[in-house]
Short mmCIF file of C-alpha atoms and ligand atoms in Angstrom, two decimals:
data_model
loop_
_atom_site.label_atom_id
_atom_site.label_comp_id
_atom_site.label_asym_id
_atom_site.label_seq_id
_atom_site.Cartn_x
_atom_site.Cartn_y
_atom_site.Cartn_z
CA UNK G 1 -0.07 0.01 0.27
CA UNK G 2 2.51 2.43 -1.53
CA UNK G 3 3.42 5.16 -4.22
CA UNK G 4 -0.75 5.60 -4.17
CA UNK G 5 -2.09 7.52 -7.02
CA UNK G 6 -5.34 9.01 -8.52
CA UNK G 7 -6.08 5.62 -9.72
CA UNK G 8 -5.24 3.31 -7.47
CA UNK G 9 -6.03 4.49 -4.11
CA UNK G 10 -9.60 3.87 -4.33
CA UNK G 11 -9.08 -0.03 -4.34
CA UNK G 12 -6.17 0.13 -1.59
CA UNK G 13 -8.92 2.14 0.63
CA UNK G 14 -11.40 -0.45 -0.34
CA UNK G 15 -8.79 -3.18 0.76
CA UNK G 16 -8.12 -1.51 4.01
CA UNK G 17 -11.73 -2.10 5.01
CA UNK G 18 -11.59 -6.23 3.77
CA UNK G 19 -11.39 -7.56 7.27
CA UNK G 20 -14.44 -5.61 8.34
CA UNK G 21 -16.51 -8.25 10.46
CA UNK G 22 -19.89 -6.59 10.00
CA UNK G 23 -20.98 -7.72 6.04
CA UNK G 24 -23.36 -4.61 6.12
CA UNK G 25 -20.91 -2.09 7.41
CA UNK G 26 -18.32 -3.35 4.79
CA UNK G 27 -20.95 -2.95 2.00
CA UNK G 28 -21.71 0.67 3.10
CA UNK G 29 -18.13 2.02 3.61
CA UNK G 30 -16.96 0.47 0.14
CA UNK G 31 -19.65 1.96 -1.90
CA UNK G 32 -19.02 5.36 -0.05
CA UNK G 33 -15.54 5.18 -0.71
CA UNK G 34 -16.08 4.00 -4.20
CA UNK G 35 -18.85 7.16 -5.16
CA UNK G 36 -17.11 9.91 -2.88
CA UNK G 37 -13.81 9.03 -4.74
CA UNK G 38 -15.45 9.30 -7.94
CA UNK G 39 -16.99 12.43 -7.10
CA UNK G 40 -13.44 14.09 -6.02
CA UNK G 41 -12.24 12.63 -9.38
CA UNK G 42 -15.00 14.58 -11.43
CA UNK G 43 -15.16 17.84 -9.32
CA UNK G 44 -11.22 18.16 -9.10
CA UNK G 45 -11.43 20.48 -5.85
CA UNK G 46 -8.62 22.89 -5.27
CA UNK G 47 -7.30 22.21 -1.74
CA UNK G 48 -8.81 25.69 -1.02
CA UNK G 49 -12.37 24.33 -1.95
CA UNK G 50 -11.71 21.25 -0.13
CA UNK G 51 -11.24 23.38 3.31
CA UNK G 52 -14.50 25.00 2.40
CA UNK G 53 -16.25 22.09 2.17
CA UNK G 54 -14.84 20.56 5.43
CA UNK G 55 -15.81 24.03 6.77
CA UNK G 56 -19.32 24.11 5.69
CA UNK G 57 -19.70 20.75 7.44
CA UNK G 58 -18.12 21.65 10.71
CA UNK G 59 -20.37 24.80 10.78
CA UNK G 60 -23.48 22.30 9.95
CA UNK G 61 -22.38 20.52 12.88
CA UNK G 62 -21.56 23.30 15.41
CA UNK G 63 -25.52 24.60 14.42
CA UNK G 64 -27.07 21.28 15.82
CA UNK G 65 -28.36 20.81 19.14
CA UNK G 66 -31.39 19.39 20.98
CA UNK G 67 -33.42 21.70 19.21
CA UNK G 68 -31.89 22.11 16.03
CA UNK G 69 -30.60 19.30 13.16
CA UNK G 70 -28.59 21.50 10.66
CA UNK G 71 -27.75 18.12 9.18
CA UNK G 72 -31.30 16.71 8.63
CA UNK G 73 -32.11 20.04 6.97
CA UNK G 74 -28.81 19.56 4.71
CA UNK G 75 -30.41 16.26 3.76
CA UNK G 76 -33.85 17.39 3.20
CA UNK G 77 -32.51 20.38 0.62
CA UNK G 78 -30.20 18.22 -1.28
CA UNK G 79 -33.36 15.79 -1.70
CA UNK G 80 -31.65 12.71 0.11
CA UNK G 81 -34.36 12.70 3.01
CA UNK G 82 -36.78 12.33 0.15
CA UNK G 83 -34.93 9.52 -2.04
CA UNK G 84 -34.52 7.55 1.55
CA UNK G 85 -38.28 8.08 2.06
CA UNK G 86 -38.86 6.49 -1.71
CA UNK G 87 -36.43 3.81 -1.22
CA UNK G 88 -38.19 2.52 2.16
CA UNK G 89 -42.04 3.53 1.67
CA UNK G 90 -43.51 2.33 -1.68
CA UNK G 91 -46.75 0.64 -2.22
CA UNK G 92 -48.12 -0.42 -5.31
CA UNK G 93 -51.78 -0.24 -3.81
CA UNK G 94 -53.53 2.99 -4.48
CA UNK G 95 -55.27 2.91 -1.19
CA UNK G 96 -52.04 3.04 0.77
CA UNK G 97 -51.24 6.71 1.47
CA UNK G 98 -47.94 8.12 0.52
CA UNK G 99 -45.59 9.41 3.12
CA UNK G 100 -43.34 12.70 2.82
CA UNK G 101 -40.70 14.34 4.79
CA UNK G 102 -41.06 14.54 8.79
CA UNK G 103 -39.31 18.21 8.98
CA UNK G 104 -38.12 19.51 12.30
CA UNK G 105 -41.01 20.46 14.08
CA UNK G 106 -43.12 17.52 15.23
CA UNK G 107 -42.85 17.33 19.22
CA UNK G 108 -43.32 13.73 20.64
CA UNK G 109 -46.64 13.01 22.77
CA UNK G 110 -48.77 15.95 21.67
CA UNK G 111 -51.67 17.00 23.67
CA UNK G 112 -54.42 14.85 23.27
CA UNK G 113 -57.44 16.23 22.30
CA UNK G 114 -61.26 14.89 21.62
CA UNK G 115 -62.76 14.25 18.46
CA UNK G 116 -63.78 17.71 16.55
CA UNK G 117 -62.43 19.97 19.08
CA UNK G 118 -60.17 23.11 18.01
CA UNK G 119 -56.22 22.85 18.41
CA UNK G 120 -55.86 26.71 17.74
CA UNK G 121 -54.90 27.70 21.39
CA UNK G 122 -53.46 31.11 21.34
CA UNK G 123 -53.36 31.87 17.49
CA UNK G 124 -55.68 33.80 15.25
CA UNK G 125 -56.32 32.89 11.53
CA UNK G 126 -59.15 31.95 9.12
CA UNK G 127 -60.78 28.90 10.93
CA UNK G 128 -60.17 25.37 9.15
CA UNK G 129 -62.20 22.41 9.50
CA UNK G 130 -59.73 19.11 8.85
CA UNK G 131 -61.42 15.84 9.06
CA UNK G 132 -61.38 12.42 7.28
CA UNK G 133 -61.43 8.77 7.77
CA UNK G 134 -58.26 6.10 8.18
CA UNK G 135 -58.67 2.68 6.68
CA UNK G 136 -56.41 -0.50 6.04
CA UNK G 137 -54.94 -1.66 2.60
CA UNK G 138 -58.72 -3.14 1.70
CA UNK G 139 -60.52 0.07 2.60
CA UNK G 140 -61.81 -1.08 5.77
CA UNK G 141 -61.98 1.50 8.39
CA UNK G 142 -59.69 1.42 11.19
CA UNK G 143 -60.53 2.41 14.89
CA UNK G 144 -58.02 3.64 17.68
CA UNK G 145 -55.36 4.78 15.48
CA UNK G 146 -53.11 7.51 16.96
CA UNK G 147 -53.15 10.40 14.85
CA UNK G 148 -50.76 13.13 15.54
CA UNK G 149 -51.05 16.74 13.89
CA UNK G 150 -48.97 19.67 13.52
CA UNK G 151 -48.51 22.66 11.29
CA UNK G 152 -47.89 26.32 10.85
CA UNK G 153 -49.75 29.11 11.76
CA UNK G 154 -51.16 31.93 9.17
CA UNK G 155 -47.82 33.66 9.43
CA UNK G 156 -45.72 30.46 8.76
CA UNK G 157 -44.54 29.78 12.33
CA UNK G 158 -44.81 26.72 14.13
CA UNK G 159 -45.36 27.27 18.15
CA UNK G 160 -41.99 25.86 18.96
CA UNK G 161 -40.62 28.93 16.94
CA UNK G 162 -42.50 31.42 19.11
CA UNK G 163 -42.69 32.04 22.86
CA UNK G 164 -45.83 30.22 23.45
CA UNK G 165 -46.90 28.95 26.74
CA UNK G 166 -47.93 25.69 25.74
CA UNK G 167 -48.47 23.76 22.19
CA UNK G 168 -50.55 25.24 19.56
CA UNK G 169 -51.53 24.04 16.54
CA UNK G 170 -50.41 20.36 17.55
CA UNK G 171 -52.20 17.67 18.98
CA UNK G 172 -53.12 13.65 19.09
CA UNK G 173 -56.24 12.22 18.35
CA UNK G 174 -57.68 8.71 18.15
CA UNK G 175 -60.18 7.31 15.53
CA UNK G 176 -63.30 6.49 16.41
CA UNK G 177 -65.19 3.24 15.94
CA UNK G 178 -65.60 4.23 12.09
CA UNK G 179 -61.90 5.38 11.70
CA UNK G 180 -62.75 9.02 11.74
CA UNK G 181 -60.76 11.95 12.85
CA UNK G 182 -61.87 15.83 13.10
CA UNK G 183 -60.52 18.76 14.26
CA UNK G 184 -60.73 22.60 13.84
CA UNK G 185 -57.59 24.83 13.46
CA UNK G 186 -56.44 27.81 11.26
CA UNK G 187 -55.57 27.71 7.65
CA UNK G 188 -51.58 27.30 7.36
CA UNK G 189 -49.65 29.51 5.37
CA UNK G 190 -46.47 28.70 3.09
CA UNK G 191 -43.28 29.36 5.08
CA UNK G 192 -39.18 29.42 4.88
CA UNK G 193 -37.39 26.39 6.32
CA UNK G 194 -34.62 27.81 8.76
CA UNK G 195 -32.27 29.80 6.88
CA UNK G 196 -29.96 31.29 9.81
CA UNK G 197 -27.51 28.14 9.09
CA UNK G 198 -25.08 26.96 6.46
CA UNK G 199 -28.08 25.35 4.66
CA UNK G 200 -29.67 28.96 4.19
CA UNK G 201 -26.40 30.12 2.94
CA UNK G 202 -26.05 27.23 0.43
CA UNK G 203 -29.69 28.01 -0.41
CA UNK G 204 -28.95 31.79 -0.85
CA UNK G 205 -25.36 30.83 -2.57
CA UNK G 206 -27.24 28.87 -5.40
CA UNK G 207 -30.18 30.80 -5.92
CA UNK G 208 -32.51 28.73 -4.43
CA UNK G 209 -35.52 30.00 -2.35
CA UNK G 210 -36.19 28.49 0.93
CA UNK G 211 -39.92 28.11 1.04
CA UNK G 212 -42.31 25.07 1.82
CA UNK G 213 -46.04 25.21 0.53
CA UNK G 214 -48.80 25.43 2.92
CA UNK G 215 -49.39 22.05 4.68
CA UNK G 216 -50.42 20.00 7.47
CA UNK G 217 -48.40 17.29 9.14
CA UNK G 218 -49.97 13.80 10.06
CA UNK G 219 -48.31 10.79 11.91
CA UNK G 220 -50.34 7.88 12.05
CA UNK G 221 -49.95 5.33 14.48
CA UNK G 222 -51.61 1.68 14.66
CA UNK G 223 -50.53 -2.06 15.95
CA UNK G 224 -49.69 -4.17 13.19
CA UNK G 225 -49.24 -0.89 10.56
CA UNK G 226 -46.51 0.90 9.08
CA UNK G 227 -46.16 4.19 10.92
CA UNK G 228 -47.30 6.54 8.38
CA UNK G 229 -45.33 9.95 8.28
CA UNK G 230 -47.16 12.50 6.08
CA UNK G 231 -48.38 16.00 4.87
CA UNK G 232 -51.34 17.25 3.17
CA UNK G 233 -50.80 20.44 0.83
CA UNK G 234 -53.16 23.12 -0.35
CA UNK G 235 -53.81 22.76 -3.85
CA UNK G 236 -53.02 26.18 -5.69
CA UNK G 237 -50.14 27.16 -3.39
CA UNK G 238 -47.44 28.68 -5.16
CA UNK G 239 -44.62 26.54 -3.69
CA UNK G 240 -46.25 23.18 -4.83
CA UNK G 241 -43.38 22.81 -7.61
CA UNK G 242 -40.54 24.34 -5.77
CA UNK G 243 -40.68 23.00 -2.58
CA UNK G 244 -37.51 23.52 -0.82
CA UNK G 245 -37.45 19.64 0.59
CA UNK G 246 -39.04 17.98 -2.65
CA UNK G 247 -41.76 16.56 -0.40
CA UNK G 248 -44.70 17.10 -2.74
CA UNK G 249 -46.77 14.26 -3.99
CA UNK G 250 -49.55 14.97 -6.10
CA UNK G 251 -51.75 12.27 -3.91
CA UNK G 252 -50.75 14.64 -1.22
CA UNK G 253 -52.22 17.87 -2.49
CA UNK G 254 -55.92 18.74 -2.01
CA UNK G 255 -58.63 21.40 -2.32
CA UNK G 256 -58.61 23.53 1.46
CA UNK G 257 -62.02 24.45 0.13
CA UNK G 258 -62.93 27.95 0.89
CA UNK G 259 -66.97 28.28 2.55
CA UNK G 260 -68.85 31.34 3.16
CA UNK G 261 -70.18 32.15 6.35
CA UNK G 262 -72.89 29.62 7.30
CA UNK G 263 -73.30 25.68 8.65
CA UNK G 264 -70.10 23.81 8.81
CA UNK G 265 -69.93 20.02 7.94
CA UNK G 266 -69.94 19.52 11.77
CA UNK G 267 -73.06 21.34 12.05
CA UNK G 268 -71.31 24.02 13.95
CA UNK G 269 -72.43 27.82 12.78
CA UNK G 270 -69.80 29.86 11.30
CA UNK G 271 -70.37 33.38 11.15
CA UNK G 272 -67.05 34.37 9.04
CA UNK G 273 -65.46 32.66 5.79
CA UNK G 274 -63.47 29.37 6.69
CA UNK G 275 -61.85 26.36 4.83
CA UNK G 276 -62.59 22.57 4.75
CA UNK G 277 -60.19 19.71 4.29
CA UNK G 278 -61.20 16.13 3.82
CA UNK G 279 -58.46 13.60 3.48
CA UNK G 280 -58.44 9.97 4.13
CA UNK G 281 -55.31 7.72 4.91
CA UNK G 282 -55.00 3.86 4.39
CA UNK G 283 -51.76 2.49 6.29
CA UNK G 284 -50.16 -0.29 5.18
CA UNK G 285 -49.61 -3.72 7.28
CA UNK G 286 -46.51 -3.85 8.95
CA UNK G 287 -43.28 -4.40 7.36
CA UNK G 288 -40.85 -5.26 10.32
CA UNK G 289 -38.91 -2.15 9.33
CA UNK G 290 -40.94 0.41 9.82
CA UNK G 291 -43.13 -0.58 12.86
CA UNK G 292 -42.93 1.74 15.89
C1 LIG A 301 -41.72 20.89 7.80
O1 LIG A 301 -42.46 20.62 6.83
O2 LIG A 301 -42.02 21.33 8.84
C2 LIG A 301 -40.34 20.82 7.28
C3 LIG A 301 -39.59 19.85 6.65
C4 LIG A 301 -38.20 19.98 6.20
C5 LIG A 301 -37.43 20.94 6.42
C6 LIG A 301 -37.93 22.04 7.32
C7 LIG A 301 -39.18 22.07 7.43
FE1 LIG A 302 -43.89 21.71 8.13
#
């Protein structure tokens, strides 16, 4: 292993891993070395550029703590999160809902809320009634599915980004005997992903905007089914075709229907205009890898 050059160094590094006792680890590292070396051969970075790359990754690491995960944001904005999602969640059954990126604003164990209640604590906005059903792959309703929801407010901020006392626009529901969930909230708006770190600098330097189209996040969990992490986007949103994290799928885009004052779908009488979203979710029977 001497006199290595741009042609033979890749084989030498792979050979150095040859005694790795963990087969999967060896496969991953061999491939990483192969592709990383090919990338370097193609790009031919100057030493200054390579130092800048290391500095970018160092700043990305320094930006991370319990609240902020800049590496996930980097993965999101490079399309890697959605690529991993595509590899791990695909079903040819149209009754199974599609998944998308989790994002950084999920908080475990949100407040449990009764069906049909409002989750718009401490925020103002256009009233929005969201409802639907959860079913299995054959369309049979599923009772007692844990449905976690979270979303931004009408200015594009999540509760964790504001100095709020307690949760807002996030909650947990349990589906009823007919598989139904329902809640009142406010209509979310498009918003920028966090741009105060190296990922924001990368977007700016490359002429990319940081916006995500308006959406409501859902996480559905039920014994015997893969956990579904997804979002429902607003039809007509200007960022549907340029989501900063590549998370939009046609099946997840729905009309957030505008309705005039008057009776709401749950029988409530509204004295202001409001919106309505109806979305049914299909869960896939468990594959071991994705069970909670
Ligand atoms: C979100 O939708 O909350 C999100 C997803 C990825 C990156 C940033 C935000
Ligand atoms: Fe979001």
